[in-house]
Coordinates of C-alpha atoms in Angstrom, one line a residue:
M46 CA 14.8 13.5 17.2
R47 CA 14.8 13.4 13.4
T48 CA 13.0 10.7 11.4
V49 CA 13.3 9.5 7.8
F50 CA 10.4 7.2 6.8
V51 CA 11.0 5.4 3.5
L52 CA 7.8 4.0 2.0
F53 CA 7.8 1.9 -1.1
D54 CA 4.7 0.6 -2.8
S55 CA 4.1 -3.1 -3.5
L56 CA 7.5 -4.2 -2.2
N57 CA 7.1 -7.9 -1.7
R58 CA 8.6 -9.2 1.5
M59 CA 10.0 -12.3 -0.2
A60 CA 11.7 -10.2 -2.8
L61 CA 14.2 -9.2 -0.2
G62 CA 17.2 -11.4 0.8
A63 CA 16.7 -10.3 4.4
Y64 CA 13.4 -12.2 4.4
G65 CA 14.7 -15.3 2.6
G66 CA 14.2 -14.2 -1.0
T67 CA 16.6 -15.6 -3.5
S68 CA 15.3 -14.5 -6.9
I69 CA 16.4 -10.8 -6.6
V70 CA 19.8 -9.5 -5.4
T71 CA 19.0 -6.9 -2.7
P72 CA 22.3 -6.0 -1.0
N73 CA 21.1 -2.7 0.4
F74 CA 17.8 -3.8 1.9
D75 CA 19.8 -6.8 3.4
R76 CA 22.5 -4.4 4.6
F77 CA 19.9 -2.3 6.4
S78 CA 18.4 -5.4 8.0
R79 CA 21.8 -6.1 9.6
K80 CA 21.9 -2.5 10.9
S81 CA 18.2 -2.3 12.1
V82 CA 15.7 -4.4 13.9
T83 CA 13.7 -6.5 11.4
F84 CA 10.1 -7.4 12.0
D85 CA 9.1 -10.9 10.9
K86 CA 5.4 -10.7 11.5
H87 CA 4.3 -7.3 10.1
Y88 CA 1.0 -7.2 8.3
V89 CA -1.1 -4.8 6.3
G90 CA -4.3 -3.1 7.6
S91 CA -6.6 -1.6 5.0
L92 CA -6.0 -2.2 1.3
P93 CA -4.9 -0.9 -1.2
C94 CA -2.9 2.4 -1.6
M95 CA -4.9 5.2 -0.1
P96 CA -6.8 3.2 2.5
A97 CA -3.4 2.0 3.7
R98 CA -2.2 5.6 4.0
R99 CA -5.2 6.6 6.0
D100 CA -4.3 3.7 8.4
M101 CA -0.7 5.1 8.5
H102 CA -1.9 8.7 9.3
T103 CA -4.6 7.8 11.8
G104 CA -3.5 4.6 13.5
R105 CA -6.9 3.1 12.8
L106 CA -8.4 0.9 10.1
N107 CA -10.1 2.5 7.2
F108 CA -11.9 -0.4 5.6
T109 CA -14.5 -0.9 8.4
H110 CA -16.3 2.3 7.3
R111 CA -15.5 3.3 3.8
N112 CA -13.5 2.4 0.7
W113 CA -10.7 4.4 -1.0
G114 CA -11.0 8.1 -0.1
P115 CA -9.5 11.3 1.2
L116 CA -8.3 12.0 4.7
E117 CA -11.5 12.9 6.7
P118 CA -11.9 16.2 8.5
F119 CA -12.1 14.5 11.9
D120 CA -9.0 12.3 11.3
E121 CA -6.1 12.6 13.7
S122 CA -3.1 12.6 11.2
F123 CA 0.4 12.0 12.6
A124 CA 1.8 14.6 10.3
R125 CA -0.6 17.3 11.6
I126 CA 0.1 16.2 15.2
L127 CA 3.8 16.4 14.7
S128 CA 3.5 19.8 13.2
T129 CA 1.4 21.2 16.0
N130 CA 4.2 19.9 18.4
S131 CA 6.9 21.9 16.5
V132 CA 8.2 18.9 14.5
Y133 CA 8.7 20.0 10.9
T134 CA 7.1 17.5 8.4
H135 CA 8.0 17.1 4.8
L136 CA 6.7 14.6 2.1
I137 CA 8.5 13.7 -1.0
S138 CA 6.4 11.4 -3.2
D139 CA 5.7 10.3 -6.8
H140 CA 2.4 8.6 -5.7
L141 CA 0.0 10.1 -8.2
H142 CA -3.1 9.0 -6.2
Y143 CA -2.5 11.8 -3.7
F144 CA -3.5 14.2 -6.4
E145 CA -6.7 12.6 -7.5
N146 CA -10.1 13.3 -5.9
G147 CA -9.7 10.2 -3.7
G148 CA -6.4 11.3 -2.3
W149 CA -6.9 14.8 -1.0
G150 CA -5.7 15.8 2.5
Y151 CA -2.8 13.4 3.0
A152 CA 0.0 15.6 1.4
N153 CA -1.6 18.7 2.8
A154 CA -1.3 17.3 6.3
F155 CA 2.5 17.9 6.0
D156 CA 4.1 21.3 6.5
S157 CA 5.5 21.0 2.9
W158 CA 5.6 18.5 0.1
D159 CA 7.3 17.8 -3.2
F160 CA 5.5 15.8 -6.0
V161 CA 7.4 14.0 -8.7
R162 CA 5.4 13.4 -11.9
G163 CA 5.3 10.3 -14.2
Q164 CA 4.2 7.2 -12.4
E165 CA 1.5 4.8 -13.6
Y166 CA -0.9 6.7 -15.8
D167 CA 0.2 10.2 -14.7
A168 CA 0.6 12.1 -18.0
L169 CA 4.3 12.9 -18.0
K170 CA 4.1 13.7 -21.7
V171 CA 0.7 14.9 -23.0
M172 CA -0.5 13.7 -26.4
V173 CA -4.0 14.6 -27.5
R174 CA -3.7 12.3 -30.5
P175 CA -1.2 9.6 -29.4
P176 CA 0.4 7.1 -32.0
V177 CA -2.1 4.4 -31.1
E178 CA -1.0 2.0 -33.9
R179 CA 2.7 2.2 -32.9
L180 CA 1.8 1.6 -29.3
R181 CA -0.2 -1.4 -30.2
E182 CA 2.8 -2.8 -32.0
R183 CA 5.0 -2.6 -28.9
F184 CA 2.7 -3.3 -25.9
D185 CA 0.8 -6.5 -25.4
E186 CA -2.9 -6.0 -25.4
R187 CA -3.4 -8.3 -22.4
H188 CA -1.6 -5.7 -20.3
Y189 CA -2.3 -2.7 -22.5
P190 CA -5.8 -3.1 -24.1
L191 CA -5.1 -0.4 -26.6
H192 CA -7.4 -2.2 -29.1
K193 CA -10.3 -0.5 -27.2
L194 CA -9.1 3.0 -28.1
P195 CA -10.5 4.9 -31.0
D196 CA -8.3 5.0 -34.1
E197 CA -8.7 8.7 -34.8
G198 CA -9.3 11.9 -33.0
A199 CA -8.5 13.1 -29.5
I200 CA -8.6 10.4 -26.8
T201 CA -10.2 11.3 -23.5
R202 CA -11.3 9.2 -20.5
G203 CA -14.9 10.1 -21.5
N204 CA -14.8 8.6 -25.0
T205 CA -13.0 5.3 -24.4
D206 CA -12.5 2.4 -22.0
K207 CA -11.1 3.5 -18.6
T208 CA -8.4 0.9 -18.4
A209 CA -7.3 1.4 -22.0
F210 CA -7.1 5.2 -21.4
K211 CA -5.0 4.8 -18.3
R212 CA -2.6 2.2 -19.9
M213 CA -2.3 4.3 -23.0
R214 CA -1.0 7.1 -20.9
G215 CA 1.3 4.7 -19.1
A216 CA 2.7 3.5 -22.4
I217 CA 3.4 7.0 -23.5
T218 CA 5.3 7.8 -20.3
E219 CA 7.3 4.5 -20.5
E220 CA 8.5 5.6 -24.0
S221 CA 9.3 9.0 -22.7
L222 CA 11.7 7.8 -20.0
T223 CA 15.1 7.4 -21.7
E224 CA 17.7 8.5 -19.1
E225 CA 17.9 7.0 -15.6
D226 CA 17.8 10.3 -13.8
E227 CA 14.5 11.0 -15.5
F228 CA 12.8 8.1 -13.7
P229 CA 10.5 9.1 -10.7
T230 CA 12.4 7.0 -8.1
A231 CA 15.7 8.7 -9.1
K232 CA 14.0 12.1 -8.8
C233 CA 12.5 11.3 -5.4
F234 CA 15.9 10.3 -3.9
A235 CA 17.5 13.4 -5.5
K236 CA 14.9 15.6 -3.7
A237 CA 15.5 13.7 -0.5
F238 CA 19.2 14.4 -0.6
D239 CA 18.5 18.0 -1.3
F240 CA 16.3 18.1 1.8
L241 CA 19.0 16.4 3.9
N242 CA 21.8 18.7 2.6
T243 CA 19.7 21.7 3.6
N244 CA 18.4 20.4 7.0
R245 CA 20.7 17.7 8.4
G246 CA 22.1 20.2 10.9
E247 CA 18.6 20.9 12.3
D248 CA 16.6 19.0 14.8
D249 CA 12.9 18.0 15.2
W250 CA 11.9 17.1 11.6
F251 CA 10.2 14.2 9.9
L252 CA 10.9 13.3 6.3
Q253 CA 8.6 10.9 4.4
L254 CA 10.4 9.6 1.3
E255 CA 7.7 7.7 -0.6
C256 CA 8.4 5.9 -3.9
F257 CA 5.5 4.4 -6.0
D258 CA 8.0 1.8 -7.3
P259 CA 8.0 -1.2 -7.4
H260 CA 4.2 -0.8 -8.1
E261 CA 3.1 -1.7 -11.6
P262 CA 3.8 -0.9 -14.4
F263 CA 7.2 -2.5 -13.9
V264 CA 9.3 0.0 -15.8
A265 CA 13.0 0.2 -14.9
P266 CA 16.1 1.7 -16.5
E267 CA 17.9 -0.6 -19.0
R268 CA 20.8 -1.6 -16.8
F269 CA 18.4 -3.1 -14.2
K270 CA 16.3 -4.8 -16.9
A271 CA 19.4 -6.3 -18.5
A272 CA 20.3 -7.9 -15.1
Y273 CA 17.0 -9.8 -15.1
D274 CA 16.5 -10.4 -18.8
T275 CA 14.8 -13.8 -19.3
G276 CA 15.2 -13.8 -23.1
Y277 CA 11.6 -13.1 -23.8
N278 CA 11.2 -11.2 -27.1
G279 CA 7.4 -10.7 -27.3
K280 CA 5.5 -7.5 -26.8
I281 CA 5.8 -5.6 -23.5
L282 CA 4.3 -7.4 -20.5
D283 CA 4.8 -5.3 -17.4
W284 CA 1.4 -4.3 -16.1
P285 CA -0.7 -7.3 -15.1
L286 CA -4.4 -7.0 -14.9
Y287 CA -6.0 -8.1 -11.5
E288 CA -7.0 -11.5 -12.7
K289 CA -6.4 -15.2 -12.8
N290 CA -3.1 -16.3 -14.4
A291 CA -3.4 -17.3 -18.0
N292 CA 0.2 -16.7 -19.1
S293 CA 2.8 -19.1 -20.4
P294 CA 5.8 -20.0 -18.3
E295 CA 7.9 -17.7 -20.5
E296 CA 5.6 -14.8 -20.1
I297 CA 5.4 -15.3 -16.3
A298 CA 9.2 -15.3 -16.2
A299 CA 9.3 -12.0 -18.2
I300 CA 6.8 -10.3 -16.0
R301 CA 8.6 -11.4 -12.9
G302 CA 11.9 -10.2 -14.4
N303 CA 10.4 -6.8 -15.0
Y304 CA 9.3 -6.6 -11.3
A305 CA 12.8 -7.8 -10.2
A306 CA 14.5 -5.1 -12.2
L307 CA 12.3 -2.5 -10.5
V308 CA 13.0 -3.9 -7.0
A309 CA 16.7 -3.9 -7.8
M310 CA 16.5 -0.2 -8.7
C311 CA 14.7 0.5 -5.4
D312 CA 17.4 -1.4 -3.6
E313 CA 20.3 0.6 -5.2
Y314 CA 18.7 4.0 -4.5
F315 CA 17.9 3.0 -0.9
G316 CA 21.6 2.0 -0.7
R317 CA 22.5 5.6 -1.6
L318 CA 20.5 6.8 1.3
L319 CA 22.3 4.4 3.6
D320 CA 25.6 5.7 2.2
Y321 CA 24.4 9.2 3.0
F322 CA 23.7 8.2 6.6
D323 CA 27.2 6.7 6.8
E324 CA 28.9 9.7 5.3
H325 CA 27.2 12.2 7.6
D326 CA 26.9 10.0 10.6
L327 CA 23.1 10.4 10.8
W328 CA 22.9 7.1 12.6
K329 CA 23.7 8.8 15.9
D330 CA 20.5 11.0 16.0
T331 CA 18.2 10.0 13.2
A332 CA 15.6 7.2 13.1
L333 CA 15.2 5.4 9.8
V334 CA 12.0 3.3 9.1
L335 CA 11.5 1.2 5.9
T336 CA 8.3 -0.5 4.9
T337 CA 5.6 -0.8 2.2
D338 CA 1.8 -0.6 2.0
H339 CA 1.1 -4.1 0.6
G340 CA 2.6 -6.8 -1.6
F341 CA 1.6 -8.1 -5.0
L342 CA 0.9 -11.6 -6.4
L343 CA 3.2 -12.5 -9.4
S344 CA 1.2 -15.6 -10.4
E345 CA 1.5 -17.3 -7.0
H346 CA -1.7 -19.1 -6.2
D347 CA -2.5 -18.7 -9.9
W348 CA -3.3 -15.0 -9.5
W349 CA -1.9 -11.7 -10.5
A350 CA -1.9 -8.6 -8.3
K351 CA -4.4 -8.0 -5.4
N352 CA -7.9 -6.9 -4.5
R353 CA -10.4 -9.7 -4.8
M354 CA -8.6 -12.9 -4.2
P355 CA -7.7 -14.0 -0.6
Y356 CA -5.0 -11.6 0.8
Y357 CA -2.4 -14.3 0.7
E358 CA 0.9 -13.8 2.5
E359 CA 2.4 -12.3 -0.7
I360 CA -0.1 -9.4 -0.4
S361 CA -0.7 -9.1 3.4
H362 CA 2.6 -10.1 5.1
I363 CA 5.0 -7.2 4.4
P364 CA 8.5 -6.0 5.4
L365 CA 9.3 -3.6 8.2
M366 CA 12.8 -2.6 9.4
V367 CA 13.5 0.1 12.0
W368 CA 16.7 1.8 13.1
H369 CA 16.6 3.9 16.3
P370 CA 19.8 5.5 17.6
D371 CA 18.9 4.5 21.2
H372 CA 18.8 0.9 20.3
D373 CA 22.1 0.5 18.3
V374 CA 23.1 -2.6 20.3
K375 CA 20.0 -4.4 18.8
A376 CA 21.4 -4.1 15.3
G377 CA 20.6 -7.2 13.3
E378 CA 18.1 -8.6 15.7
R379 CA 14.7 -9.8 14.6
R380 CA 11.3 -9.6 16.2
Q381 CA 8.4 -12.1 16.2
S382 CA 5.9 -9.8 17.7
L383 CA 2.8 -9.3 15.6
T384 CA 2.6 -5.8 14.2
Q385 CA 0.7 -4.0 11.4
T386 CA 0.4 -0.7 9.4
T387 CA -1.7 1.0 12.1
D388 CA 1.2 0.8 14.5
L389 CA 3.2 3.2 12.5
M390 CA 1.3 6.4 13.5
P391 CA 1.7 5.9 17.3
T392 CA 5.4 4.9 16.7
F393 CA 6.1 8.2 14.9
L394 CA 4.4 10.2 17.6
E395 CA 6.3 8.4 20.4
L396 CA 9.6 8.9 18.5
H397 CA 9.0 12.7 18.7
G398 CA 7.5 12.8 22.2
C399 CA 3.9 13.5 21.2
T400 CA 0.8 12.2 22.9
V401 CA -1.1 9.4 21.0
P402 CA -4.8 10.1 20.6
K403 CA -7.1 7.9 22.6
T404 CA -9.0 6.6 19.6
V405 CA -5.9 5.1 18.0
T406 CA -6.1 1.3 17.8
G407 CA -2.5 0.7 16.8
S408 CA 0.4 0.5 19.3
S409 CA 3.9 2.0 19.2
I410 CA 6.5 -0.6 18.3
L411 CA 9.3 1.2 20.1
P412 CA 9.0 -1.1 23.2
I413 CA 9.5 -4.1 20.9
L414 CA 12.9 -2.7 19.8
K415 CA 14.2 -3.8 23.2
D416 CA 12.9 -7.4 23.0
N417 CA 10.1 -9.6 21.7
T418 CA 7.4 -8.0 23.8
P419 CA 4.0 -9.2 22.6
N420 CA 2.2 -6.3 20.8
H421 CA -1.1 -7.8 19.6
G422 CA -2.8 -11.2 19.9
S423 CA -4.3 -10.9 16.4
K424 CA -4.8 -8.4 13.6
I425 CA -7.4 -8.0 10.9
F426 CA -6.9 -6.6 7.4
G427 CA -9.0 -6.1 4.3
M428 CA -10.6 -4.0 1.7
F429 CA -14.0 -2.4 1.8
G430 CA -16.4 -4.6 -0.2
G431 CA -13.9 -7.5 -0.3
P432 CA -13.0 -10.3 2.1
V433 CA -11.7 -9.7 5.6
G434 CA -8.4 -11.4 6.7
V435 CA -7.2 -12.2 10.2
T436 CA -3.9 -13.5 11.5
D437 CA -2.6 -14.4 14.9
G438 CA 0.9 -14.9 13.5
T439 CA 0.4 -18.7 13.2
Y440 CA -2.8 -19.0 11.3
T441 CA -4.3 -16.8 8.6
Y442 CA -8.0 -16.9 7.8
Y443 CA -9.7 -15.1 4.8
R444 CA -13.5 -14.8 5.2
Y445 CA -15.8 -14.0 2.3
P446 CA -19.5 -13.0 2.9
E447 CA -22.4 -15.1 1.7
D448 CA -23.7 -12.1 -0.3
L449 CA -20.8 -11.3 -2.5
S450 CA -22.4 -8.2 -4.0
G451 CA -22.0 -5.9 -1.0
K452 CA -25.3 -4.3 -1.8
N453 CA -26.3 -4.1 1.9
L454 CA -23.2 -2.2 2.9
H455 CA -23.0 1.5 3.5
L456 CA -20.2 4.1 3.2
Y457 CA -19.7 6.5 6.1
T458 CA -17.8 9.6 5.1
L459 CA -17.7 13.4 5.0
M460 CA -15.5 13.3 2.0
P461 CA -17.6 11.7 -0.8
A462 CA -14.9 10.8 -3.3
H463 CA -13.8 7.5 -4.9
M464 CA -10.4 6.8 -6.3
I465 CA -10.7 9.2 -9.3
D466 CA -14.2 10.5 -9.4
L467 CA -16.5 12.1 -6.9
F468 CA -19.5 10.2 -5.7
D469 CA -22.2 10.1 -8.4
I470 CA -25.5 11.8 -8.0
G471 CA -27.3 8.5 -7.3
E472 CA -25.0 7.8 -4.3
L473 CA -25.4 11.3 -3.0
Q474 CA -29.2 11.1 -3.3
S475 CA -29.1 8.0 -1.1
S476 CA -27.3 9.7 1.7
E477 CA -28.6 10.4 5.1
L478 CA -26.9 11.6 8.3
A479 CA -25.6 8.8 10.6
P480 CA -24.9 9.3 14.3
P481 CA -21.3 10.0 15.2
F482 CA -18.8 7.1 15.6
N483 CA -16.4 7.1 18.5
F484 CA -13.6 8.6 16.3
T485 CA -15.5 11.4 14.5
K486 CA -15.3 13.8 17.4
G487 CA -19.1 14.1 17.8
A488 CA -19.6 14.8 14.1
P489 CA -22.3 12.8 12.2
T490 CA -21.3 11.3 8.8
L491 CA -23.0 10.8 5.5
K492 CA -24.3 7.3 5.2
M493 CA -24.7 6.2 1.6
K494 CA -25.7 2.9 -0.1
L495 CA -22.7 1.2 -1.6
D496 CA -22.7 0.9 -5.4
P497 CA -20.6 -2.3 -5.8
K498 CA -19.2 -1.0 -9.1
N499 CA -17.5 1.7 -7.1
T500 CA -15.5 -0.5 -4.7
Q501 CA -11.8 -1.2 -5.3
V502 CA -12.9 -4.7 -6.0
G503 CA -15.6 -3.9 -8.6
Q504 CA -14.2 -0.9 -10.4
D505 CA -13.0 -2.9 -13.4
G506 CA -16.1 -5.0 -13.5
D507 CA -14.6 -7.7 -11.3
T508 CA -16.6 -9.8 -8.7
L509 CA -15.8 -12.2 -5.9
E510 CA -17.5 -15.1 -7.6
D511 CA -14.3 -17.2 -8.1
C512 CA -13.1 -16.8 -4.5
E513 CA -13.9 -18.6 -1.3
T514 CA -13.2 -18.6 2.5
A515 CA -9.9 -20.2 3.4
L516 CA -7.8 -21.1 6.5
Y517 CA -4.0 -21.7 6.5
D518 CA -1.3 -22.6 9.1
V519 CA 1.4 -20.2 7.8
E520 CA 4.1 -21.5 10.2
A521 CA 3.7 -25.1 8.9
D522 CA 2.7 -24.1 5.4
P523 CA 4.2 -20.6 4.7
K524 CA 3.4 -20.8 0.9
Q525 CA -0.2 -21.5 1.8
E526 CA -0.5 -24.6 -0.5
K527 CA -2.7 -26.7 1.9
P528 CA -5.9 -25.1 3.1
L529 CA -7.0 -26.4 6.5
D530 CA -10.4 -27.7 7.6
D531 CA -10.3 -26.9 11.3
P532 CA -13.7 -25.5 12.5
A533 CA -12.3 -24.8 16.0
V534 CA -9.5 -22.6 14.7
A535 CA -11.8 -20.9 12.2
K536 CA -14.4 -20.2 14.9
R537 CA -11.7 -18.7 17.2
L538 CA -10.5 -16.4 14.4
E539 CA -14.0 -15.4 13.5
A540 CA -14.3 -14.2 17.1
E541 CA -11.1 -12.2 16.6
I542 CA -12.6 -10.5 13.6
S543 CA -15.7 -9.6 15.5
H544 CA -13.6 -8.2 18.3
H545 CA -11.6 -5.9 16.0
F546 CA -14.8 -4.8 14.2
A547 CA -16.3 -3.8 17.6
L548 CA -13.0 -2.1 18.7
H549 CA -13.2 0.1 15.6
D550 CA -16.9 0.9 16.2
A551 CA -17.8 -0.8 12.9
P552 CA -21.5 -0.3 11.7
P553 CA -23.9 -3.1 12.5
E554 CA -24.3 -4.1 8.9
L555 CA -20.7 -5.1 8.7
F556 CA -21.2 -7.8 11.3
T557 CA -24.3 -9.0 9.4
H558 CA -22.5 -8.9 6.1
F559 CA -19.9 -11.4 7.4
D560 CA -22.4 -13.3 9.5
L561 CA -20.6 -12.5 12.7
A562 CA -22.0 -11.9 16.2
Q563 CA -21.5 -8.4 17.5
P564 CA -19.6 -8.6 20.8
D565 CA -19.6 -6.1 23.7
V566 CA -16.2 -4.6 23.5
A567 CA -14.9 -1.3 24.9
L568 CA -14.1 1.1 22.1
A569 CA -10.7 2.6 21.7
G570 CA -10.4 5.6 23.9
E571 CA -13.3 4.6 26.2

C-alpha cells in the first residue's frame, strides 16, 4: 500500500462546493468528492495547529493535559510506527510552527522531510531595518499594527510588540512574493511531484503533503486574487486579528475575497495532484486522504478567526474525503458516521497493516468506507484553557467554566515549550512530578501551574469574558443562529464530556474546572 495524505490548514468545509459552498469555485475538491468517499460529520479534536497534529500523530486528544507543545517522548506517533514496520514516511510542509520550540518532534518522526520557507511570519527575506513607513502606507494597521514598531534601528521581537513584529515580517514576505512558483503552496506541490516521480514505482510508503494555506495571512497570486476582487481599494486587509467583528461590509467582503483567492489556489494545485493520479494510474494502488486541522470564522457569528469564542461549526466541523483502491465502487458516496481528527492515526496504521496501540482513543474509518457503520456516539473537542465542545452529530454544546482564568489548571508534560518560547522560569519553578497517566508508559510527567497568559487563548492578552456556554441543534439550525434552552440535552452532553475526559485519563482538576462529575470509565487500553 502507498498513501498520500494531503493536509491543508484552515480549509473551511463550507468553502467547498462538495459540502454545499457556493461562494468559491472549487472544481477539483468537488471532483475528488465524486471519486472518493466524503464524510459529512467529521470534527476537530484539539485546537489549534500543533495540538491538532499531536491528535493526528497519536490518535488521542492533546487538550486534556497540555496546551500547544512538542510531540512527547512517550507518544505513539503513526509516522514512527509506520517506519518501524518498514513503511517509508516522508513529510513535505511549509508549516513554520514545526520549526519553533513548540513544534519539535513531529517532522522528526518521519524518515525524511522537506521544509518550504515563507509562510505567515517566517522570514523569507531578512531585513534588520525594514521600510516601516512604506509598509504602514500599504498595510492596514487593524491587521498589521505596524504603528507599534520603533521608527528607527534594528527591530527584534525583544524590543517591540510581538504581534507587530510577526506581522511586519509577514508584510515583508508578502511583498517578496512576485511570481506564482515562488509561493509556498506551489513549492510544496512541486516537491510532492518530485517525490512521486522518484518513488511511484515503489511500494510501502506514506507521503504527507501539508500546505499551510489557506491559513491567514490570505496571500495569493494575482490571477486568483483577480477572480475574487470585490473592488475594495483601501489598505491591505488579509490577516484578521482573533476578535469581534468591527469591519464594514466592504471590508468584510474584501477579507473574504482574499480567503477565497487562497482557497482557489489550493483547489487548483490539488487538481494537479489528481491529474497526476490520472496520468500514472495511481488510483489502482494508492490511497489518497484529504482533510484540514480546523476551520476559520470569516465574520460569521460576528467573530474573526478561532480560539476563544465557541467552536462554531465553521471552526470545528471540517472536511474529510478518502479514496481507497479497494473501495472504488463506493466512489461518490457520503457517510453520516461521526468521525474526528483522532481517527486518522489508526486509519493510517490499518491502511498499512500495522497494529494500533491500545491507548489510542480514535477508531479507524476504513470500515465506514463500506457503509454508514456507526463509529462514535459523541466526540469532544477543545483548546487547553478554553471552552470544551461536544457533538453527537445532531447537537453541539460549548461549555465554558465558571472560572474563566484557568488559574487552577495544570500542564502535564515532559516537553516544557509553548508555541514559540520555552516555559519561563516561574512555570518551571512551580513544577513537581506527577504520577504516570495511562498513556505515558509508566513515566511521570512534570506538573506545572498554568499561567493564563501562556495559553493559546491568552497569548495576545485575550480573555473569555465575552463568551458563554451555548447549545445548538445543528441539523435543524446548521448556521447556529438559534441557541437552545434544553436542560435535558445539555445534561446529557455534559455527561458525554465527562465520559471522554475519563476515557483520556484527564486530571481531576479538569472535571472541577468545568464543574463536571468524574465517572468511573475504563481507560483506553485497559
